[in-house]
Amino acid sequence: MPSLPDLSAALGDQVLLRHLQVSVVDDAGIILYVNDRFCDASGYTRDELIGQRSALLSSGRHPEDFFRTMWQTARSGFDWRGEVANRRKDGSEFWIELTVVPLPGDGDAPYCYVGLGSDITRLVEAEQQFRHSEARFRGLTETISAAVFLHQGERLIYANRAMERISGYSRDELLGMPFYQLARPDAQESLRARAAARLRGEPVAPIYEVPIRTKGGDIRWLEVTATRIDYDDGYAALGTAIDITERRQAEAAQRHIQQVLQQIIDGDPVPTFVIDAEHRVTHWNAACGLITGTPAARLLGTRLAWTGFYDTERPVLADLIVDGDIEARIDSFYGNFYRRSEVIPGAYEAEGFFPRFGTGGRWLFFTAAPLHDDQGRIIGAIETLVDITERKEAEAALRNAHAELETLVERRTAQLAQAKQALEEDVAKREASEAELRRRNAELVEVNARLQETQEQLVQSEKLASIGQLAAGVAHEINNPIGYVQSNLTTLERYLSDVHAVLAALDAAAAQLPPEHPAAQEVARLKQERDFDFLLEDLPDLTAQSQEGIDRVRKIVADLKDFSRLDSGQDWQRADLRQGLDSTLNIVNNEVKYRAEVVRDYGALPEIECLPSQLNQVFLNLLVNAAHAMPDGERGRITLRTGHSGSDADERVWVEVADTGRGIAPEHLHRIFDPFFTTKPVGKGTGLGLSLSYGIVQKHHGQILVTSQPGQGTTFRVVLPVRQPSQTKEGTTP
């Protein structure tokens, strides 16, 4: 019989078992040993588990017979295998594929039982999700903004509404064409080959970008995520796509800004070079190439900035700044010939003699400053050079003159004055160059801000236009059939009344016949066979239910029109925000109802001056984000609250959307309104919803506030003035 320490050491040292959850219990179910993998999976420490009964981890999902069979098998000396749902310390479930191995003790009785488990939580969750029906799949895909398509072979067999919207083709047109024909002609063959390889099971990148030509002839760029799935005893390709045209345009704008920055540095008469956080040379202007004799083509993209100055490898001043340990190392490379910059925080200045420059060597004065990102992290360094050979020669001449005769004092003094003047001119030139750099950098920042603001306005306008177009189309397509269906139901009710009268007369006539008369017997037989009395009783109920359904459809159409406000244009008008909340909630009901219960806690609100359709877009973004914040597999609560405060001169209303979801990490709170920032997985969000909402609220001279606690939920509060400034209504065009 092995001792428990021997057994623990043997299990803990096996490389193969380090990837398994290992536990040892005795015949009474008392835990004798667990490895680190087991502790990580359960959330308990080893001290919290040793000596406890294994039932501590029971999730309650399995019946008693399940564990009774497991123990009977193990106690009989046989291995037991199965899938077990355990409960973590925090109450959540995790699934393991468990093998229980009995270890014999003295005689034939088992001494202890070793459990070897591997985590299959994701596999079980995937199997549970797979059980949803195709109707559920289609229902979900029709409510998301990302395009979803399915093709088997080369023909599309499914496409959702978003695919119609992005491509401009109707669903019937899409299902009648090969999928690769959506691509731009020059990309069709590669897309076709990629899909064929995927369906054959060959390794293909799951995410790629492809240009498509819409029905209207426009070129749109899509980011596609595709995978092979089992379908009808074969395989099909399932893909999702998001429109990244705006992102690519933004990237092109960013490249343009980089080109402008490159031109600024290259055109600067001050010798300048830049390295990134990896010590790669990103800029080496012409002036720097001229003074060092090393052209930019030899150094750009390399980590060899030192070769422009030295014969043997050593860091330049910018390298020391990027490494972050300049204080500890600068003495060994620059001795006493360095100092902190008095102008630029974190920058250093140094000087040195370079015998290979020019005909007799040159003295250079360096200034190296760190480059930071918006988080304050060092992402590179910029270094400028100034030729101070003349100043150094003047200083040398001054030292030589001091050793000569006193009779030459006046001449030496004049030379010193001349050298001082040259030095002051050099310093003035350097300061002027640095001021010019700062001015140009400020201009670049301002241009970038204007580009970003313009981009956000364009994205917002296009999104609002798409929503309005969708609402108008739905209202137009539904209103016409509703009209004649409702008219037909009214006519049907009148016809049923007439039919009842005729049938009553026929029943009266049939009642006058003798019971044995063939006609009377046939009428009685048919009425019994066709359940005639039930038909007469059920027909009014059917027409009433149909009328109720038509009324519900009319309410949805009204909510769509109220959400888009197409009938009232985009002018400033007075509106009740509670009505906008209800209309928006009705629009996104299918997105929300499966994830959360919605609680309305409305306070009294006055009507406010606003752009209702734009505020509805804000409410839509907040409601959808609140629904998506709910943990998978759990149904939470979304609470809507309204209220108002302030005096007549500054009266304000507020709307709160509070959820009980996962919450937002503190380090992300200050970035949630940044364009393109999202915490959702790739393909699940564009990062523009909250950015656009922030812009709309700012346009209304309001505020959007957020509080969040990870694991407990998030609350967004939108505060708006009841009356807009007069210049807003006169000078702002939505």
XYZ file of C-alpha atoms in Angstrom:
734
model
C 0.000 0.000 0.000
C 1.651 3.325 -1.071
C 1.741 6.117 1.454
C -0.143 9.326 0.700
C 3.041 11.468 0.413
C 4.529 8.928 -2.022
C 1.318 8.948 -4.011
C 1.155 12.779 -4.044
C 4.758 13.058 -5.213
C 4.248 10.467 -7.934
C 1.122 12.190 -9.248
C 2.524 15.711 -8.999
C 5.763 14.932 -10.851
C 4.205 13.286 -13.905
C 4.416 15.661 -16.876
C 1.417 14.036 -18.536
C -0.772 14.547 -15.448
C 0.046 18.228 -15.113
C -2.574 18.961 -17.756
C -5.255 16.909 -15.919
C -7.296 17.624 -12.807
C -6.070 14.983 -10.339
C -7.779 14.132 -7.049
C -7.548 11.236 -4.562
C -10.359 10.244 -2.167
C -10.699 7.403 0.332
C -13.520 4.910 0.517
C -15.633 7.355 2.545
C -15.320 10.075 -0.112
C -12.858 12.174 1.947
C -10.449 14.177 -0.253
C -6.840 13.106 0.391
C -5.013 14.930 -2.428
C -5.607 17.442 -5.234
C -3.148 18.920 -7.736
C -2.811 22.579 -8.804
C -4.891 22.030 -11.931
C -7.781 20.786 -9.797
C -7.512 23.816 -7.477
C -7.474 26.233 -10.429
C -10.579 24.630 -11.931
C -12.595 24.509 -8.663
C -11.573 27.871 -7.239
C -10.656 26.301 -3.874
C -7.204 26.190 -2.345
C -5.632 22.861 -1.469
C -6.103 23.524 2.270
C -9.813 24.186 1.713
C -10.272 20.821 -0.072
C -8.081 18.338 1.846
C -10.160 16.552 4.488
C -13.531 17.614 2.966
C -16.049 15.262 1.412
C -16.092 15.172 -2.364
C -19.788 16.124 -2.199
C -18.557 19.679 -1.512
C -18.138 20.035 -5.300
C -21.503 18.509 -6.241
C -23.515 20.696 -8.630
C -26.808 18.927 -7.921
C -27.259 18.290 -11.633
C -26.821 14.502 -11.484
C -29.318 12.086 -9.820
C -28.249 9.911 -6.876
C -28.185 6.792 -9.107
C -25.418 8.415 -11.169
C -22.980 8.558 -8.236
C -24.216 5.236 -6.772
C -23.247 3.494 -10.031
C -19.863 5.257 -10.063
C -19.008 4.097 -6.523
C -20.254 0.540 -7.152
C -18.059 0.266 -10.261
C -14.941 1.655 -8.543
C -15.399 -0.419 -5.373
C -15.683 -3.497 -7.563
C -12.142 -2.793 -8.794
C -13.089 -1.483 -12.231
C -12.288 1.874 -13.823
C -15.268 4.219 -14.193
C -15.523 6.867 -16.928
C -18.112 9.570 -17.436
C -18.879 13.273 -17.701
C -19.465 15.099 -14.408
C -20.754 18.611 -13.673
C -19.016 20.116 -10.605
C -19.614 23.434 -8.877
C -16.845 25.966 -8.284
C -16.346 27.924 -5.093
C -18.060 30.942 -6.724
C -21.138 28.821 -7.516
C -20.597 28.438 -11.266
C -20.514 25.021 -12.966
C -17.673 23.352 -14.824
C -17.751 20.012 -16.654
C -14.988 17.405 -16.618
C -14.474 14.124 -18.418
C -13.636 11.956 -15.367
C -11.867 8.607 -15.061
C -11.946 7.018 -11.567
C -9.171 4.454 -11.011
C -9.260 2.311 -7.828
C -5.850 1.671 -6.227
C -5.768 -1.607 -4.264
C -4.686 -1.614 -0.655
C -4.112 -4.575 1.644
C -5.832 -7.641 0.320
C -8.461 -7.122 -2.346
C -10.215 -4.091 -0.800
C -9.597 -0.737 -2.559
C -7.462 1.651 -0.561
C -8.227 4.890 -2.402
C -9.607 6.199 -5.662
C -7.737 8.423 -8.118
C -9.808 10.820 -10.255
C -8.260 12.007 -13.546
C -10.305 14.751 -15.176
C -10.010 17.019 -18.207
C -12.050 20.197 -18.578
C -14.820 19.817 -21.206
C -16.914 22.820 -20.161
C -16.613 24.469 -23.546
C -17.454 21.223 -25.341
C -20.586 20.683 -23.231
C -21.689 24.268 -23.731
C -21.131 23.882 -27.474
C -23.215 20.695 -27.515
C -26.007 22.461 -25.646
C -25.954 25.348 -28.082
C -25.916 22.951 -31.029
C -29.265 21.529 -29.925
C -31.063 24.766 -30.802
C -33.252 24.398 -33.900
C -32.650 25.939 -37.309
C -35.607 28.236 -36.663
C -33.788 29.554 -33.576
C -30.653 30.095 -35.669
C -32.562 31.967 -38.335
C -34.425 34.031 -35.746
C -31.179 35.127 -34.100
C -29.337 35.885 -37.325
C -32.185 38.078 -38.552
C -31.829 40.368 -35.505
C -28.074 41.006 -35.591
C -26.346 43.716 -37.588
C -23.612 41.398 -38.930
C -24.248 39.661 -42.258
C -24.689 35.872 -41.984
C -24.589 33.506 -44.975
C -24.437 29.751 -45.608
C -23.351 28.024 -48.793
C -23.044 24.380 -49.773
C -20.846 23.992 -52.779
C -20.902 27.294 -54.635
C -24.574 28.215 -54.166
C -25.808 30.365 -51.307
C -28.507 28.538 -49.338
C -29.103 31.192 -46.665
C -28.520 34.930 -46.178
C -29.924 37.184 -43.464
C -31.350 40.699 -43.714
C -27.988 42.290 -42.947
C -26.548 40.523 -46.003
C -29.342 42.027 -48.111
C -28.660 45.480 -46.677
C -24.895 45.341 -47.249
C -24.999 43.822 -50.759
C -28.083 45.642 -52.067
C -29.466 42.360 -53.448
C -32.777 40.840 -52.333
C -32.719 37.484 -50.602
C -34.156 35.749 -53.679
C -31.378 37.264 -55.805
C -28.710 36.168 -53.330
C -29.972 32.588 -53.096
C -29.885 32.319 -56.879
C -26.213 33.187 -57.393
C -22.826 31.603 -56.622
C -21.428 33.191 -53.463
C -18.115 34.204 -55.058
C -19.903 36.428 -57.619
C -20.527 38.935 -54.809
C -16.788 39.656 -54.717
C -15.076 42.232 -56.864
C -14.097 40.541 -60.168
C -10.372 40.494 -59.370
C -11.067 38.732 -56.018
C -13.592 36.125 -57.187
C -11.194 33.322 -58.107
C -9.179 33.478 -54.867
C -12.427 33.547 -52.833
C -13.740 30.545 -54.741
C -10.516 28.564 -54.185
C -10.446 29.469 -50.480
C -14.035 28.241 -49.976
C -13.395 24.999 -51.874
C -10.340 24.256 -49.724
C -12.330 24.934 -46.543
C -15.125 22.536 -47.579
C -12.483 19.873 -48.309
C -11.241 20.257 -44.728
C -7.909 21.824 -45.674
C -6.410 24.406 -43.278
C -7.597 27.879 -44.318
C -7.404 31.143 -42.380
C -10.852 31.556 -40.733
C -10.801 35.375 -40.912
C -10.091 37.332 -44.060
C -11.024 40.576 -45.786
C -12.698 40.688 -49.194
C -13.983 43.535 -51.432
C -17.531 43.106 -52.784
C -19.434 44.988 -55.454
C -22.961 45.903 -54.363
C -25.940 45.757 -56.662
C -25.622 49.519 -57.044
C -21.987 49.206 -58.165
C -20.345 50.445 -54.948
C -17.254 48.708 -53.548
C -17.585 47.685 -49.891
C -14.960 45.849 -47.806
C -16.112 42.995 -45.549
C -14.271 41.207 -42.736
C -15.457 37.604 -43.055
C -15.223 34.859 -40.449
C -15.960 31.462 -42.039
C -15.958 27.875 -40.834
C -16.969 24.445 -42.078
C -20.031 22.840 -40.442
C -21.839 19.507 -40.773
C -24.946 19.985 -42.907
C -27.379 17.408 -44.395
C -24.932 14.467 -44.288
C -22.253 16.667 -45.810
C -20.478 19.934 -45.196
C -21.370 23.572 -45.669
C -19.563 26.850 -45.046
C -21.048 29.221 -42.462
C -19.814 32.783 -42.549
C -20.400 36.070 -40.777
C -19.332 39.412 -42.194
C -19.100 42.953 -40.921
C -18.738 46.046 -43.076
C -15.227 47.455 -42.479
C -15.297 50.008 -45.297
C -15.184 52.899 -42.823
C -12.338 51.235 -40.906
C -10.257 50.849 -44.058
C -10.960 54.465 -44.920
C -9.800 55.425 -41.414
C -6.650 53.345 -41.892
C -5.999 55.134 -45.172
C -6.419 58.460 -43.371
C -3.970 57.276 -40.704
C -1.456 56.315 -43.375
C -1.875 59.780 -44.862
C -1.134 61.339 -41.471
C 1.985 59.183 -41.182
C 3.070 60.338 -44.630
C 2.564 63.972 -43.600
C 4.608 63.345 -40.435
C 7.325 61.706 -42.541
C 7.409 64.746 -44.827
C 7.621 67.095 -41.838
C 10.610 65.248 -40.395
C 12.296 64.720 -43.759
C 11.916 68.391 -44.624
C 13.285 69.598 -41.308
C 16.747 71.212 -41.685
C 17.679 69.905 -38.217
C 19.282 66.422 -38.451
C 16.670 64.125 -36.867
C 16.016 60.408 -36.528
C 13.311 58.379 -34.719
C 13.321 54.826 -33.320
C 10.363 52.772 -32.060
C 9.988 50.685 -28.914
C 11.861 47.810 -30.614
C 14.828 50.098 -31.446
C 13.973 50.003 -35.148
C 14.746 53.176 -37.111
C 11.450 54.620 -38.415
C 12.682 58.040 -39.596
C 16.139 59.238 -40.716
C 15.832 62.574 -42.473
C 18.005 63.948 -45.237
C 19.802 66.365 -42.904
C 20.758 63.431 -40.659
C 22.035 61.489 -43.653
C 24.060 64.500 -44.788
C 25.800 65.120 -41.462
C 26.544 61.403 -40.757
C 27.221 60.303 -44.322
C 24.809 57.366 -43.861
C 21.706 57.396 -46.146
C 18.257 56.586 -44.751
C 17.830 53.595 -47.079
C 20.587 51.738 -45.209
C 19.028 52.151 -41.748
C 15.213 52.368 -42.037
C 13.578 49.299 -40.501
C 16.821 48.119 -38.849
C 18.148 48.299 -35.286
C 21.450 49.727 -36.539
C 21.135 53.419 -35.676
C 24.548 53.156 -33.966
C 26.293 52.421 -37.282
C 25.633 56.000 -38.353
C 27.947 57.238 -35.582
C 30.240 54.477 -34.256
C 32.523 51.750 -35.608
C 31.592 49.217 -32.883
C 28.148 48.424 -31.569
C 26.888 50.564 -28.667
C 23.569 52.278 -27.873
C 22.796 55.790 -29.001
C 21.096 58.221 -26.595
C 17.628 57.338 -27.981
C 18.285 53.611 -27.327
C 18.953 54.331 -23.646
C 15.686 56.280 -23.332
C 13.669 53.465 -24.950
C 15.276 50.876 -22.632
C 14.090 52.918 -19.634
C 17.331 52.539 -17.646
C 19.165 55.608 -18.875
C 20.034 56.811 -15.342
C 21.995 53.622 -14.646
C 23.814 53.378 -17.980
C 24.405 56.846 -19.384
C 27.619 57.437 -17.377
C 29.354 54.448 -18.971
C 28.765 55.806 -22.493
C 28.850 59.604 -22.161
C 30.910 60.211 -19.008
C 30.426 63.804 -17.897
C 29.260 64.992 -21.320
C 25.492 64.734 -20.706
C 22.701 66.429 -18.767
C 18.927 66.396 -18.354
C 17.053 68.666 -20.733
C 15.722 71.811 -19.086
C 13.108 72.208 -21.823
C 11.649 68.761 -22.536
C 10.534 66.465 -19.657
C 12.304 63.090 -19.728
C 14.758 64.248 -22.403
C 18.570 64.175 -22.196
C 21.316 66.145 -23.904
C 24.853 64.926 -24.649
C 27.801 65.735 -26.864
C 30.662 63.825 -28.458
C 33.453 63.964 -31.031
C 33.246 61.864 -34.217
C 36.590 61.687 -36.084
C 35.172 60.059 -39.218
C 32.739 62.941 -39.949
C 33.974 65.627 -42.321
C 37.646 66.162 -43.097
C 38.906 66.498 -39.522
C 36.019 65.178 -37.456
C 33.009 66.935 -35.941
C 31.570 67.659 -32.519
C 27.818 66.876 -32.303
C 25.299 67.965 -29.670
C 22.461 65.418 -29.168
C 18.967 65.938 -27.722
C 16.906 62.742 -27.284
C 13.302 62.811 -26.008
C 10.836 59.961 -25.329
C 7.648 59.454 -27.372
C 4.585 58.358 -25.381
C 1.219 56.820 -26.269
C -2.077 57.954 -24.742
C -1.400 55.662 -21.760
C 1.916 57.362 -21.006
C 3.992 54.361 -22.136
C 7.223 54.943 -24.064
C 6.712 53.864 -27.688
C 9.930 55.289 -29.112
C 12.345 58.202 -28.997
C 13.288 61.125 -31.247
C 16.851 62.427 -31.403
C 18.125 65.666 -32.975
C 21.709 66.598 -33.780
C 23.455 69.967 -33.832
C 26.952 70.474 -35.258
C 28.863 72.308 -32.494
C 32.298 71.890 -34.043
C 32.777 75.620 -34.322
C 31.843 76.096 -30.682
C 34.258 73.399 -29.587
C 37.026 74.861 -31.724
C 36.334 78.241 -30.179
C 36.553 76.752 -26.707
C 39.860 75.083 -27.618
C 41.188 78.340 -28.980
C 40.144 80.027 -25.744
C 42.044 77.503 -23.666
C 45.165 77.904 -25.845
C 44.919 81.685 -25.700
C 44.854 81.636 -21.901
C 48.374 80.101 -21.894
C 49.864 82.795 -24.129
C 51.306 86.167 -23.144
C 49.333 88.749 -21.246
C 49.825 91.057 -24.191
C 47.361 88.965 -26.178
C 44.561 89.295 -23.589
C 42.548 91.807 -25.589
C 42.671 89.697 -28.748
C 41.742 86.570 -26.778
C 38.830 88.431 -25.206
C 37.558 89.388 -28.638
C 37.828 85.801 -29.840
C 35.920 84.650 -26.768
C 33.184 87.161 -27.447
C 32.970 85.927 -31.026
C 32.763 82.297 -29.894
C 30.058 83.208 -27.375
C 28.043 84.914 -30.075
C 28.332 81.824 -32.297
C 27.190 79.638 -29.422
C 24.191 81.840 -28.717
C 23.250 81.741 -32.377
C 23.502 77.938 -32.364
C 21.300 77.698 -29.293
C 18.800 80.154 -30.765
C 18.649 78.097 -33.961
C 18.067 74.907 -31.999
C 15.309 76.467 -29.890
C 13.693 77.879 -33.031
C 13.797 74.422 -34.637
C 12.244 72.808 -31.562
C 9.517 75.483 -31.466
C 8.786 74.825 -35.143
C 8.528 71.092 -34.460
C 6.076 71.689 -31.614
C 3.988 74.041 -33.761
C 3.770 71.558 -36.604
C 2.915 68.759 -34.194
C 0.058 70.860 -32.747
C -1.262 71.470 -36.268
C -1.118 67.731 -36.976
C -3.029 66.923 -33.777
C -5.699 69.480 -34.689
C -6.073 68.028 -38.210
C -6.351 64.516 -36.773
C -9.066 65.655 -34.333
C -11.065 67.233 -37.154
C -10.735 64.053 -39.239
C -11.951 61.918 -36.350
C -14.924 64.228 -35.672
C -15.889 64.227 -39.356
C -15.633 60.429 -39.480
C -17.885 60.020 -36.452
C -20.490 62.356 -37.987
C -20.437 60.440 -41.285
C -20.812 57.062 -39.538
C -23.656 58.419 -37.390
C -25.510 59.905 -40.371
C -25.212 56.699 -42.393
C -26.343 54.532 -39.494
C -29.364 56.722 -38.746
C -30.243 56.809 -42.448
C -30.091 52.990 -42.613
C -32.383 52.643 -39.601
C -34.852 55.154 -41.041
C -34.827 53.406 -44.416
C -35.404 50.035 -42.760
C -38.313 51.383 -40.683
C -39.894 53.090 -43.702
C -39.586 49.954 -45.796
C -41.129 47.742 -43.138
C -44.006 50.180 -42.543
C -44.726 50.484 -46.264
C -44.579 46.738 -46.914
C -46.792 45.844 -43.937
C -49.426 48.607 -44.023
C -50.859 47.623 -47.444
C -51.538 43.926 -46.665
C -52.835 44.885 -43.206
C -55.461 47.122 -44.815
C -57.008 44.532 -47.060
C -56.663 41.720 -44.479
C -58.545 43.815 -41.899
C -61.163 44.749 -44.503
C -61.567 41.080 -45.458
C -61.947 40.090 -41.785
C -64.761 42.660 -41.369
C -66.479 41.356 -44.481
C -65.943 37.767 -43.266
C -67.677 38.559 -39.969
C -70.679 39.925 -41.894
C -70.693 36.875 -44.181
C -70.575 34.560 -41.159
C -73.648 36.284 -39.752
C -75.455 35.656 -43.052
C -74.255 32.037 -43.123
C -75.553 31.547 -39.562
C -78.979 32.813 -40.688
C -79.060 30.491 -43.697
C -77.910 27.510 -41.635
C -80.574 28.258 -39.006
C -83.219 28.211 -41.760
C -81.830 24.944 -43.140
C -81.832 23.398 -39.662
C -85.469 24.459 -39.245
C -86.360 22.941 -42.603
C -84.514 19.702 -41.813
C -86.313 19.502 -38.469
C -89.693 19.337 -40.344
C -88.636 16.105 -42.040
C -89.327 12.736 -40.421
C -86.291 11.304 -38.593
C -86.178 8.359 -40.945
C -86.117 10.571 -44.027
C -82.832 10.015 -45.980
C -82.136 13.769 -46.270
C -82.596 14.290 -42.531
C -80.346 11.335 -41.758
C -77.651 12.576 -44.190
C -77.719 16.070 -42.641
C -77.394 14.623 -39.123
C -74.548 12.344 -40.215
C -72.594 15.144 -41.866
C -73.057 17.506 -38.889
C -71.739 14.857 -36.522
C -68.886 13.799 -38.815
C -67.681 17.364 -39.392
C -68.249 18.483 -35.770
C -70.608 21.153 -37.098
C -71.579 22.640 -33.731
C -67.905 23.178 -32.780
C -67.255 24.875 -36.143
C -70.075 27.338 -35.592
C -68.810 28.036 -32.072
C -65.103 28.377 -33.056
C -65.493 30.589 -36.162
C -66.214 33.843 -34.226
C -63.235 33.144 -31.951
C -60.947 32.645 -34.957
C -62.013 35.924 -36.568
C -61.625 37.759 -33.241
C -58.122 36.342 -32.744
C -57.186 37.313 -36.328
C -58.461 40.846 -35.700
C -56.346 40.998 -32.508
C -53.255 39.882 -34.449
C -53.831 42.588 -37.078
C -54.082 45.202 -34.298
C -50.759 43.998 -32.829
C -49.085 44.291 -36.252
C -50.455 47.831 -36.605
C -48.939 48.690 -33.172
C -45.513 47.400 -34.312
C -45.700 49.473 -37.507
C -46.623 52.536 -35.453
C -43.633 51.925 -33.177
C -41.328 51.603 -36.182
C -42.546 54.923 -37.574
C -42.234 56.544 -34.154
C -38.677 55.143 -33.804
C -37.482 56.487 -37.158
C -39.614 59.689 -37.122
C -39.474 59.728 -40.932
C -42.802 61.543 -41.121
C -41.484 64.498 -39.097
C -38.051 64.929 -40.703
C -34.904 65.755 -38.806
C -35.880 69.138 -37.355
C -35.750 70.019 -33.677
C -39.129 69.258 -32.079
C -40.726 68.584 -28.724
C -41.047 64.914 -27.777
C -41.786 62.638 -24.799
C -38.699 60.488 -24.106
C -40.800 57.785 -22.458
C -42.619 57.227 -25.766
C -39.258 56.984 -27.543
C -38.040 54.451 -24.943
C -41.136 52.277 -25.418
C -40.891 52.428 -29.214
C -37.194 51.547 -29.176
C -37.781 48.722 -26.691
C -40.435 47.275 -28.990
C -37.984 47.412 -31.910
C -35.208 45.557 -30.027
C -37.575 43.275 -28.111
C -36.349 40.169 -29.922
C -32.739 41.048 -29.006
C -33.565 41.664 -25.340
C -36.347 39.298 -24.301
C -34.185 36.144 -24.311
C -31.448 37.756 -22.224
C -33.155 39.952 -19.680
C -36.379 40.997 -17.990
C -37.191 44.670 -18.623
C -38.543 46.723 -15.697
C -39.997 50.203 -16.386
C -39.756 52.719 -13.547
C -40.843 55.920 -15.300
C -41.168 59.215 -13.485
C -43.109 62.220 -14.744
C -41.310 63.976 -17.635
C -42.010 67.173 -19.551
C -41.611 67.145 -23.319
C -38.160 68.349 -24.404
C -36.707 69.977 -27.517
C -34.668 67.332 -29.319
C -34.013 65.265 -32.424
C -36.160 62.222 -31.460
C -34.753 59.756 -34.000
C -31.175 60.441 -32.873
C -32.083 59.997 -29.184
C -33.884 56.759 -30.124
C -30.557 55.611 -31.604
C -28.862 56.340 -28.244
C -31.537 54.312 -26.391
C -31.168 51.457 -28.916
C -27.375 51.289 -28.389
C -27.722 51.331 -24.573
C -30.479 48.652 -24.564
C -28.593 46.310 -26.933
C -25.338 46.742 -24.963
C -27.211 46.016 -21.712
C -28.646 42.812 -23.200
C -25.215 41.709 -24.487
C -23.697 42.358 -21.055
C -25.636 39.466 -19.518
C -23.476 36.377 -18.821
C -24.014 33.508 -21.256
C -26.739 31.166 -20.155
C -28.123 33.588 -17.541
C -31.154 35.887 -17.775
C -30.723 39.202 -16.030
C -32.697 42.400 -15.488
C -32.695 45.737 -17.336
C -34.293 48.641 -15.454
C -35.429 51.815 -17.255
C -35.870 54.926 -15.091
C -36.758 58.542 -15.926
C -36.961 61.762 -13.963
C -36.317 65.499 -14.103
C -34.755 68.179 -11.920
C -33.532 71.766 -11.907
C -35.147 75.179 -12.036
C -37.207 76.717 -14.831
C -34.088 78.408 -16.221
C -32.086 75.156 -16.206
C -34.639 72.341 -16.160
C -33.228 68.946 -17.133
C -34.545 65.413 -17.634
C -32.665 62.146 -17.224
C -33.008 58.585 -18.501
C -31.248 55.612 -16.880
C -30.551 52.171 -18.396
C -29.303 49.846 -15.626
C -28.383 46.180 -16.117
C -27.278 43.306 -13.890
C -24.648 42.066 -16.364
C -20.916 41.473 -16.219
C -19.984 45.113 -15.662
C -17.014 47.053 -17.078
C -13.451 46.718 -15.822
C -12.157 49.949 -14.195
C -9.264 50.215 -16.658
C -11.757 50.297 -19.561
C -14.191 52.900 -18.170
C -12.267 55.914 -19.493
C -12.101 54.418 -23.019
C -15.647 53.172 -23.640
C -16.618 56.309 -25.585
C -13.507 56.146 -27.834
C -14.266 55.283 -31.497
C -13.582 51.616 -32.385
C -12.916 50.611 -28.754
C -14.861 47.493 -27.761
C -14.528 44.731 -25.187
C -16.588 42.329 -27.298
C -14.927 39.443 -29.172
C -13.718 39.946 -32.732
C -16.666 40.149 -35.116
C -19.178 40.951 -32.349
C -18.956 44.713 -32.293
C -17.579 47.750 -34.157
C -16.789 49.918 -31.128
C -18.829 52.827 -32.576
C -22.139 52.524 -30.675
C -21.165 54.390 -27.495
C -18.953 56.825 -29.428
C -21.891 57.826 -31.638
C -24.210 57.995 -28.623
C -21.761 60.316 -26.849
C -21.689 62.596 -29.905
C -25.510 62.723 -30.106
C -25.840 63.600 -26.408
C -23.135 66.302 -26.743
C -25.043 67.691 -29.719
C -28.091 68.028 -27.427
C -25.949 69.900 -24.831
C -26.376 66.989 -22.445
C -24.251 64.503 -20.538
C -23.901 60.718 -20.614
C -22.626 59.268 -17.329
C -21.665 55.694 -16.459
C -21.103 53.749 -13.257
C -20.146 50.084 -13.219
C -19.141 47.330 -10.818
C -17.570 44.198 -12.367
C -19.805 41.197 -11.785
C -22.744 43.326 -10.593
C -23.799 45.472 -13.539
C -23.606 48.860 -15.245
C -25.795 51.993 -15.208
C -25.819 54.611 -17.986
C -27.550 57.952 -17.262
C -28.383 60.383 -20.096
C -29.039 63.951 -18.855
C -30.644 66.413 -21.319
C -31.897 70.011 -21.114
C -35.633 70.580 -21.600
C -34.946 73.595 -23.844
C -32.110 73.880 -26.351
C -30.127 77.127 -26.828
C -31.622 79.212 -29.621
C -28.415 79.090 -31.703
C -28.573 75.266 -31.698
C -32.015 75.145 -33.269
C -31.179 77.855 -35.784
C -27.657 76.750 -36.818
C -27.556 72.964 -36.426
C -28.545 70.607 -39.213
C -28.947 67.028 -38.041
